[in-house]
PDB file of C-alpha atoms in Angstrom:
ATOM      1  CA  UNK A   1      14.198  -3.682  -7.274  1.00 55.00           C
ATOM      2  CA  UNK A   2      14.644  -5.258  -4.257  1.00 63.00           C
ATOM      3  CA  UNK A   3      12.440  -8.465  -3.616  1.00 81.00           C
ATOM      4  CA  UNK A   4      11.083  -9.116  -0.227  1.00 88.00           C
ATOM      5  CA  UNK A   5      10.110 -12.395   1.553  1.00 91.00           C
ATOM      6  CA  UNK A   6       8.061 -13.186   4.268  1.00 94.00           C
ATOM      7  CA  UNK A   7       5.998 -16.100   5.515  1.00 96.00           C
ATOM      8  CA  UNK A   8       2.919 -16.251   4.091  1.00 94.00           C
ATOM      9  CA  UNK A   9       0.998 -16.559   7.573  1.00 96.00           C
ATOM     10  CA  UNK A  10       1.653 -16.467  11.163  1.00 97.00           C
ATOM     11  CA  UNK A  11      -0.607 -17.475  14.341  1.00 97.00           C
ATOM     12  CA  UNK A  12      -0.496 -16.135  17.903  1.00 97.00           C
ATOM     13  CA  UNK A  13      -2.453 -15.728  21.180  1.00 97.00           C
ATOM     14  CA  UNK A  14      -3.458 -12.409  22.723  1.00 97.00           C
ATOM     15  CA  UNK A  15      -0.749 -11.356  24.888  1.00 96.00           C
ATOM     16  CA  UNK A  16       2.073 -12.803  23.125  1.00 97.00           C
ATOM     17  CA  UNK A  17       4.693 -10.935  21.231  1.00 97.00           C
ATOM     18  CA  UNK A  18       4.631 -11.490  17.279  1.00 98.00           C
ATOM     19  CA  UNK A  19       8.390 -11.161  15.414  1.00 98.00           C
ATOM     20  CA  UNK A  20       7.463 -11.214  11.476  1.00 97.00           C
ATOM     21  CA  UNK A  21      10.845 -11.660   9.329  1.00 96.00           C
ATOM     22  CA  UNK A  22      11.314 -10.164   5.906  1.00 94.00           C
ATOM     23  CA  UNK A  23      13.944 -11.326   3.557  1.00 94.00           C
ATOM     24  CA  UNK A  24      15.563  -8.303   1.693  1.00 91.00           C
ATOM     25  CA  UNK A  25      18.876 -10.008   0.451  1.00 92.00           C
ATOM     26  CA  UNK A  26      19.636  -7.198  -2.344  1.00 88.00           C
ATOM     27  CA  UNK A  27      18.685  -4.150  -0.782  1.00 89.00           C
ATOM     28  CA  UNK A  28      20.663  -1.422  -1.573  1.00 87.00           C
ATOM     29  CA  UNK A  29      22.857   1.289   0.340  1.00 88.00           C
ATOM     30  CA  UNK A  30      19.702   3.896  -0.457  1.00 83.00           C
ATOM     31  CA  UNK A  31      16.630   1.561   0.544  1.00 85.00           C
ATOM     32  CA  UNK A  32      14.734   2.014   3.410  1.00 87.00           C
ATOM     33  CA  UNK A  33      12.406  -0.533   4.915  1.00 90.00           C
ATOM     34  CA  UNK A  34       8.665  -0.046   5.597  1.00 90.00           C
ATOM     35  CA  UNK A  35       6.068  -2.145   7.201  1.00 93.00           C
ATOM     36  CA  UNK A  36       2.782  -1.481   6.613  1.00 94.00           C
ATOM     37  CA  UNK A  37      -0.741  -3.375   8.144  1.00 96.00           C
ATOM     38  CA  UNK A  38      -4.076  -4.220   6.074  1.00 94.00           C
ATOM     39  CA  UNK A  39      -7.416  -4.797   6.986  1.00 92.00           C
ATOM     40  CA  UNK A  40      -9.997  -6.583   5.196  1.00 86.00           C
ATOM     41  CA  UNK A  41     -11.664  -4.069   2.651  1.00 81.00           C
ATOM     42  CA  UNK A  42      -8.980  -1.294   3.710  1.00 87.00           C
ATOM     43  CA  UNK A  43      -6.018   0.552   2.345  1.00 89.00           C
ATOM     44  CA  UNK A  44      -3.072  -0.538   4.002  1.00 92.00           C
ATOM     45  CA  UNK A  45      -1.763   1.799   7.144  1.00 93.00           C
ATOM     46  CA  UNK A  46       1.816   2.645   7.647  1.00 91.00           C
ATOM     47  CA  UNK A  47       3.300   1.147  10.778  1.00 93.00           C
ATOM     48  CA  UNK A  48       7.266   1.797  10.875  1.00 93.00           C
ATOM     49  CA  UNK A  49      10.148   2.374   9.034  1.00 91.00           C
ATOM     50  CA  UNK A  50      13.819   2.446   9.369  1.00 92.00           C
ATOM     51  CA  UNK A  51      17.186   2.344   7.561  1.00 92.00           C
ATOM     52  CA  UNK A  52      19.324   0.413  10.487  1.00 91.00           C
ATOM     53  CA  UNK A  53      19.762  -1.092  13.983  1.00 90.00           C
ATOM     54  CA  UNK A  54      16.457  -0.198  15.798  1.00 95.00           C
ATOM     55  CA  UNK A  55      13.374   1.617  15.386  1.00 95.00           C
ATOM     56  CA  UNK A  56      10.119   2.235  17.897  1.00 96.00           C
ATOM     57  CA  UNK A  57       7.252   3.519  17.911  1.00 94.00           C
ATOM     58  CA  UNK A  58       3.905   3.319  19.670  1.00 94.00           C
ATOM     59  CA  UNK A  59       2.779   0.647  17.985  1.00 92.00           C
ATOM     60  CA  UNK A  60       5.876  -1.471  17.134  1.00 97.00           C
ATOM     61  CA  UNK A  61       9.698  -1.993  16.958  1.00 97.00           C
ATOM     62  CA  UNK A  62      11.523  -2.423  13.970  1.00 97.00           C
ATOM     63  CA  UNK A  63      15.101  -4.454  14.070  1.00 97.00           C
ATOM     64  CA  UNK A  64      17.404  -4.123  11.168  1.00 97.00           C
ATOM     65  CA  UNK A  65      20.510  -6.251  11.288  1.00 96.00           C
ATOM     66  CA  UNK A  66      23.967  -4.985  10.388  1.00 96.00           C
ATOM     67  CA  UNK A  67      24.340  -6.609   6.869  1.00 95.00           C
ATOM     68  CA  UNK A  68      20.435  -5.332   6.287  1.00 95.00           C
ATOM     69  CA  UNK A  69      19.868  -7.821   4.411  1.00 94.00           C
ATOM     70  CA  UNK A  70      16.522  -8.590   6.514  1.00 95.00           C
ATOM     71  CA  UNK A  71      14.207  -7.422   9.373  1.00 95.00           C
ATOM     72  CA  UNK A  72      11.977  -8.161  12.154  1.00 97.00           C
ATOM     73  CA  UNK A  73       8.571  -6.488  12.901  1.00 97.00           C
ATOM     74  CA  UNK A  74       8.186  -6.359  16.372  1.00 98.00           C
ATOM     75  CA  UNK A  75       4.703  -6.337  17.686  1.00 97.00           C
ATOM     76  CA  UNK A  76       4.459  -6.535  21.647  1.00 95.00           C
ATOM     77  CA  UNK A  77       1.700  -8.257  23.409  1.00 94.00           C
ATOM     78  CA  UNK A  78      -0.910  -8.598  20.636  1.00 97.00           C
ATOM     79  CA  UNK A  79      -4.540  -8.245  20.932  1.00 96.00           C
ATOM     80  CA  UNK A  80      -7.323  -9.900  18.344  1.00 96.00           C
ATOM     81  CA  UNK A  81      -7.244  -6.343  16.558  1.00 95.00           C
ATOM     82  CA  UNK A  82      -4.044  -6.877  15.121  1.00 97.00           C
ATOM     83  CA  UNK A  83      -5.313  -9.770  12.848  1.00 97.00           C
ATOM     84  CA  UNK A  84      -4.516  -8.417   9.610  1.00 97.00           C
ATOM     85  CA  UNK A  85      -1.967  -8.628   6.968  1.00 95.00           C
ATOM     86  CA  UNK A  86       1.552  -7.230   6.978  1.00 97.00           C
ATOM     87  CA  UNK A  87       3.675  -6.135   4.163  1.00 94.00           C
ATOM     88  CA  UNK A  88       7.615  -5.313   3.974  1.00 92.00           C
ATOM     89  CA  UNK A  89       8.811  -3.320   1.751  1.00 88.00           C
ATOM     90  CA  UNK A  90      12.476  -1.702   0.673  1.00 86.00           C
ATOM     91  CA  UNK A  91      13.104   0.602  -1.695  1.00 79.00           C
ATOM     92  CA  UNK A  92      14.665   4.343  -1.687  1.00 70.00           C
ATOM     93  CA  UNK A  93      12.373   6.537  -0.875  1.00 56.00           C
ATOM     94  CA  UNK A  94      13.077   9.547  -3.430  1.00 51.00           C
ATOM     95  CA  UNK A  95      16.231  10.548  -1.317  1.00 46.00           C
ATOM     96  CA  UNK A  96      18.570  10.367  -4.443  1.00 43.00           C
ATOM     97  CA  UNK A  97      16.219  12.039  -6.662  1.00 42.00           C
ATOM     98  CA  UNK A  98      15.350   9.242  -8.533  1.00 42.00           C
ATOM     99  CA  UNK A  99      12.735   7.176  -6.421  1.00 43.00           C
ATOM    100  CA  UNK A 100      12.625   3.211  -6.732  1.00 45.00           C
ATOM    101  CA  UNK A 101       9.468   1.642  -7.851  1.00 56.00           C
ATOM    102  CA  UNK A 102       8.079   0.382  -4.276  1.00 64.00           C
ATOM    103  CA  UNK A 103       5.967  -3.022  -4.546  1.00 70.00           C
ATOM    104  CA  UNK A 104       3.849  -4.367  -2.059  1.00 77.00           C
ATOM    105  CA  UNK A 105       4.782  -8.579  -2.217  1.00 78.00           C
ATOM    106  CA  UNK A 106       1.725 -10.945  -0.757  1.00 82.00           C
ATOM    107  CA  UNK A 107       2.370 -10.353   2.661  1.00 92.00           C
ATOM    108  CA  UNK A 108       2.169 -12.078   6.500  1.00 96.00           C
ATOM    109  CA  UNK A 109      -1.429 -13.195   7.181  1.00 96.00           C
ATOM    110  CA  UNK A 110      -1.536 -12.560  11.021  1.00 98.00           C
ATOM    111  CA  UNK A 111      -4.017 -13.813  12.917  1.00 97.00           C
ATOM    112  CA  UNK A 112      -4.407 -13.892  16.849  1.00 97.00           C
ATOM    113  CA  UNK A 113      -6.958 -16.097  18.837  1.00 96.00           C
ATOM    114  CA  UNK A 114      -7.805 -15.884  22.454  1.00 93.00           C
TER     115      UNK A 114
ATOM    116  CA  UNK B   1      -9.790   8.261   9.062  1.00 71.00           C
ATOM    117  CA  UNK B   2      -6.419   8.923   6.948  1.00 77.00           C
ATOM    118  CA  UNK B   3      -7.328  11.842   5.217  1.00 93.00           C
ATOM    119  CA  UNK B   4      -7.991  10.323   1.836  1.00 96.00           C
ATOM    120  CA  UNK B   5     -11.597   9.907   0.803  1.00 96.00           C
ATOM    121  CA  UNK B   6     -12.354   8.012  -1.991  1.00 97.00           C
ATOM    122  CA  UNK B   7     -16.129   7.598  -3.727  1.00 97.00           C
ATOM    123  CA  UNK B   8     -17.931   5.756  -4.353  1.00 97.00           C
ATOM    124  CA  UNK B   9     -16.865   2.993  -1.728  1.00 95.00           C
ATOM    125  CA  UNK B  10     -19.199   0.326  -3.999  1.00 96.00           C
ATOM    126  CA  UNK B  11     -19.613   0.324  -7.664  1.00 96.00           C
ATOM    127  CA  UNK B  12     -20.777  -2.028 -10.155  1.00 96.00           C
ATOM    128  CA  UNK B  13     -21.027  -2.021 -13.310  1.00 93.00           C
ATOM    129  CA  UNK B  14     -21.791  -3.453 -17.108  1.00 91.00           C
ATOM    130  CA  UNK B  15     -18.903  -3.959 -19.311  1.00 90.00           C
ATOM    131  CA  UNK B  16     -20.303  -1.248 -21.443  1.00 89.00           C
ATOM    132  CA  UNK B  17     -20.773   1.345 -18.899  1.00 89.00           C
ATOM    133  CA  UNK B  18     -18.664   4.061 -18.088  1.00 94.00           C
ATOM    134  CA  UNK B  19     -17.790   5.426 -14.906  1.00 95.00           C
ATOM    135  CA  UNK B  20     -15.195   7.327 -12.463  1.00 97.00           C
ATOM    136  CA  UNK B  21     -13.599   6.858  -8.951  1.00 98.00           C
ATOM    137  CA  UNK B  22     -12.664   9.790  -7.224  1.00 98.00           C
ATOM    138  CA  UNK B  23     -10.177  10.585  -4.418  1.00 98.00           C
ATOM    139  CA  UNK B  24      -9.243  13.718  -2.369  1.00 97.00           C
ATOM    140  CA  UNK B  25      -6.507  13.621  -0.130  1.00 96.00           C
ATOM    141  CA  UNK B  26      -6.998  16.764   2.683  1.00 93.00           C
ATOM    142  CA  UNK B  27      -3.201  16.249   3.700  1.00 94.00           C
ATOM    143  CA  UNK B  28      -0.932  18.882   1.408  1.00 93.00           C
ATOM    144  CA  UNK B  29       0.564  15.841  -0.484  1.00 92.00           C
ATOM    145  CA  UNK B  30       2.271  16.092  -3.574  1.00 91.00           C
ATOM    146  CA  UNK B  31       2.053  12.792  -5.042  1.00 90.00           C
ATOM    147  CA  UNK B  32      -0.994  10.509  -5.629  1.00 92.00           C
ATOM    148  CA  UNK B  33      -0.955   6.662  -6.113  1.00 92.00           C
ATOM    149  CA  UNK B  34      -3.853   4.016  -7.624  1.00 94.00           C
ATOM    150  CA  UNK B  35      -3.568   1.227  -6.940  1.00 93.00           C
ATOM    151  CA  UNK B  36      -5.531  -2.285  -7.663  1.00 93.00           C
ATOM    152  CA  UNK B  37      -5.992  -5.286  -5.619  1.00 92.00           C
ATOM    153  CA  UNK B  38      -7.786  -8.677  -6.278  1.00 91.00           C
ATOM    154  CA  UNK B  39      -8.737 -10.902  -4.270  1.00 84.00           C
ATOM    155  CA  UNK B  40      -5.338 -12.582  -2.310  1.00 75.00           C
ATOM    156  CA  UNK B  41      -3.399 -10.814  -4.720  1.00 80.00           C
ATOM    157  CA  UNK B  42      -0.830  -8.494  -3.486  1.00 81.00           C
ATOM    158  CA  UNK B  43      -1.871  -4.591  -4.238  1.00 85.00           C
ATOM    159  CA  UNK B  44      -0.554  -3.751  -7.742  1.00 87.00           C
ATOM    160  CA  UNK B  45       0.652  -0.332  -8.516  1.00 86.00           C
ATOM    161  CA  UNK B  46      -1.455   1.656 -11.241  1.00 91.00           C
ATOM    162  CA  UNK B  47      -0.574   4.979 -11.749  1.00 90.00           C
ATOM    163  CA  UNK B  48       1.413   7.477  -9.519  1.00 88.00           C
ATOM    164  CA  UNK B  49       1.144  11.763  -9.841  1.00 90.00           C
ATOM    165  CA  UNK B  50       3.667  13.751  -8.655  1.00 85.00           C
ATOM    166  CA  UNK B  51       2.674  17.477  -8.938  1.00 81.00           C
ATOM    167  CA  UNK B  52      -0.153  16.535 -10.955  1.00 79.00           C
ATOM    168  CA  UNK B  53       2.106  15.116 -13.618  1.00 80.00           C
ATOM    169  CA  UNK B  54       2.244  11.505 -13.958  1.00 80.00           C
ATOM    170  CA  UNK B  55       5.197   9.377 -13.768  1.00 76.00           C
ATOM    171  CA  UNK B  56       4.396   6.267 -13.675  1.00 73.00           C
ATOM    172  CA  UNK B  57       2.080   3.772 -15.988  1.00 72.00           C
ATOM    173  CA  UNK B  58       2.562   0.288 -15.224  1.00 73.00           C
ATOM    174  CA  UNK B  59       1.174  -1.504 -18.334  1.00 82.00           C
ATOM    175  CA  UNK B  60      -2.456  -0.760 -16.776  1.00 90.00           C
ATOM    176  CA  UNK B  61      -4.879  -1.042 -19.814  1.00 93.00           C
ATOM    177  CA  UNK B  62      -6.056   1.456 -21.688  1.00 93.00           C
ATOM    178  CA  UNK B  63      -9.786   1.344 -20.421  1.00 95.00           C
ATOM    179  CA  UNK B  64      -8.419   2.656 -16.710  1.00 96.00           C
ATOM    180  CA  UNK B  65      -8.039   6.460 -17.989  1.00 95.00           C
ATOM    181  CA  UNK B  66      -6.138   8.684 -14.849  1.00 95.00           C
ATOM    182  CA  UNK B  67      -6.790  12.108 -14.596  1.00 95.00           C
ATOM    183  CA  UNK B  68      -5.032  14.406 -11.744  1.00 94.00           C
ATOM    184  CA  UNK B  69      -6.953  17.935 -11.897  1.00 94.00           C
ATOM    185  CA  UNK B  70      -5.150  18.748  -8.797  1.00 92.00           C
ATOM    186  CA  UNK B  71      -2.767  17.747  -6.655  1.00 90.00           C
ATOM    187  CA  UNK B  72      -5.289  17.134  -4.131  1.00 95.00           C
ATOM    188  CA  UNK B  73      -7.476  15.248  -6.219  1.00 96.00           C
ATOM    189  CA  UNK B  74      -7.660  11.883  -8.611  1.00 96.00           C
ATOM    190  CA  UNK B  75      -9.624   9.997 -10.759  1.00 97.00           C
ATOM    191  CA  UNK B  76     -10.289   6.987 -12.359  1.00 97.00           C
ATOM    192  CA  UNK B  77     -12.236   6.588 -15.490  1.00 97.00           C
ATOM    193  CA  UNK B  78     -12.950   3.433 -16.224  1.00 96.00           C
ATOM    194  CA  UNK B  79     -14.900   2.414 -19.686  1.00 94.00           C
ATOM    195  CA  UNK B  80     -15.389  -1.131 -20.897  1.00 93.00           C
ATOM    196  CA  UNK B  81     -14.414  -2.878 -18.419  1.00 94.00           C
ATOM    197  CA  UNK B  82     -14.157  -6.503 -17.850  1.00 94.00           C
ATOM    198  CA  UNK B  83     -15.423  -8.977 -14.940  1.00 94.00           C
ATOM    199  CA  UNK B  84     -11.794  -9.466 -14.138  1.00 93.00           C
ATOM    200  CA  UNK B  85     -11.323  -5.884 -13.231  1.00 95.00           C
ATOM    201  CA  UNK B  86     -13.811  -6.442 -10.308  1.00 96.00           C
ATOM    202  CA  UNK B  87     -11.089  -5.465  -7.380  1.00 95.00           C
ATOM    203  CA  UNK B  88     -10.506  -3.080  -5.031  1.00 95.00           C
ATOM    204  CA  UNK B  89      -9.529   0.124  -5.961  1.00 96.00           C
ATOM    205  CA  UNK B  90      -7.031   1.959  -3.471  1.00 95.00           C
ATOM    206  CA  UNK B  91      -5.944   4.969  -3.815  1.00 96.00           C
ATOM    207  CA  UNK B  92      -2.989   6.970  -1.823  1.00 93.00           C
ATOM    208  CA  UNK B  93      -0.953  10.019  -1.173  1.00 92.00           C
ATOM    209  CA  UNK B  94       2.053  10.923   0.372  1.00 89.00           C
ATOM    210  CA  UNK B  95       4.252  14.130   0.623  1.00 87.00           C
ATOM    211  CA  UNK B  96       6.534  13.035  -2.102  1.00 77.00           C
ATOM    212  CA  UNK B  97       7.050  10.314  -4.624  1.00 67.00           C
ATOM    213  CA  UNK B  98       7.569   7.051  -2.412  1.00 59.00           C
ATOM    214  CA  UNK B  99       7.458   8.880   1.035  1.00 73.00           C
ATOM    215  CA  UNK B 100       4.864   7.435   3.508  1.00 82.00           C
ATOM    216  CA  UNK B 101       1.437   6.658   2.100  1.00 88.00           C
ATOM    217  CA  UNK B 102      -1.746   7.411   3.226  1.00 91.00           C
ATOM    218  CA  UNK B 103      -4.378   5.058   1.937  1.00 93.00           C
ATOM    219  CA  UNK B 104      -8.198   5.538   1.197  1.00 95.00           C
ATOM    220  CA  UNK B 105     -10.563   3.065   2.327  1.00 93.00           C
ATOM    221  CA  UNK B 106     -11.180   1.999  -1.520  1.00 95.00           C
ATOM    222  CA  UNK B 107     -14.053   1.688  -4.057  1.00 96.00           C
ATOM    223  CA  UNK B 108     -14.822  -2.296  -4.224  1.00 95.00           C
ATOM    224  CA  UNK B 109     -15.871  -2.896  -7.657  1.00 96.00           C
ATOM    225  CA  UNK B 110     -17.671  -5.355  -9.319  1.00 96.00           C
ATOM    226  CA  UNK B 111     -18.196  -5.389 -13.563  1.00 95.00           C
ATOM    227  CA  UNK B 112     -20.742  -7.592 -14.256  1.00 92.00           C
TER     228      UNK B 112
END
């Protein structure tokens, strides 16, 4: 399984951009990398997800280094409705057949103020 | 709205009682997840279906009972519970094992 680390909370203003870093040091050659978001009292939502080098979407970007061995969730200019919590996760996602056992670790505590 | 329903979204109930948690997923998935999480505890991964068969059991005791009629819907019997199962109960879906997952909003329960 490959472990995940991030910080357990971050703080920003409205407007700025938010980087959260996730430690992956033993993912392997099949493991993808997900970030998901969670509101209070709500399943968590799928943001973004990539394998390597650079990922966006509407909502986000996702940079993956060329060792992989972490990644940055990029959230531009954020608003008070992205307080939440943010989870990284790696693991293969059934590519191979087999399927790694994905676990959600504690999490970035985001919270923006005005 | 994800597409996953769960009910009921409050429960509680007696450590004698028994109940159920139900979830429908409207998306096509194959494979269904439960999943618990306690208060500033990271979500912990129950039981996952994949075609209606399970294949996955992660040491959950054996008064959480899964049943998967379906592969669009899942329960979660629950008998003799104790106040430290008082969580939130997630369930999920996603096309195949491990793919994307769509969450439910949850059933918060509380065994008094």
């Amino acid at each position: 399984l490959a472990k995940t680390t991030q910080p357990i909370s971050m703080d920003s203003y409205e407007g700025q951009e938010v980087n959260i870093t996730c430690s992956h040091n033993n993912i392997a050659t099949n493991d993808y990398i997900t970030w998901y978001q969670q509101f209070p009292s709500q399943g968590p939502r799928f943001i973004i997800q990539g394998y390597k080098t650079k990922v966006t979407n509407e909502v986000a970007s996702l940079f993956i280094p060329a060792d992989r061995k972490s990644s940055t969730l990029s959230l531009p200019r954020v608003s008070l409705s992205d307080t939440a919590v943010y989870y990284c996760l790696v693991g293969d996602w059934g590519l191979t057949g087999g399927g790694n056992k994905l676990t959600f670790g504690t999490g970035t505590q985001l919270k923006v103020e005005l | 709205e994800t597409g996953v329903t769960q009910t009921p979204r409050h429960l509680v109930m007696g450590m004698t009682n028994k109940k159920s948690l139900k979830c429908e997923q409207h998306l096509g998935h194959n494979a269904m997840y439960w999943y618990k999480q306690s208060a500033k505890k990271p979500l912990e991964l129950m039981f996952v279906y994949s075609l209606e068969e399970r294949v996955e059991n992660n040491s959950v005791p054996s008064r959480f009972s899964p049943e998967c009629p379906n592969s669009s819907h899942l329960f979660l019997h629950l008998h003799t519970l104790q106040p430290e199962d008082s969580a939130l109960y997630l369930c999920a879906s996603s096309q195949d094992r491990f793919y994307e997952q769509y969450f439910g909003p949850g059933t918060r329960l509380t065994v008094t």
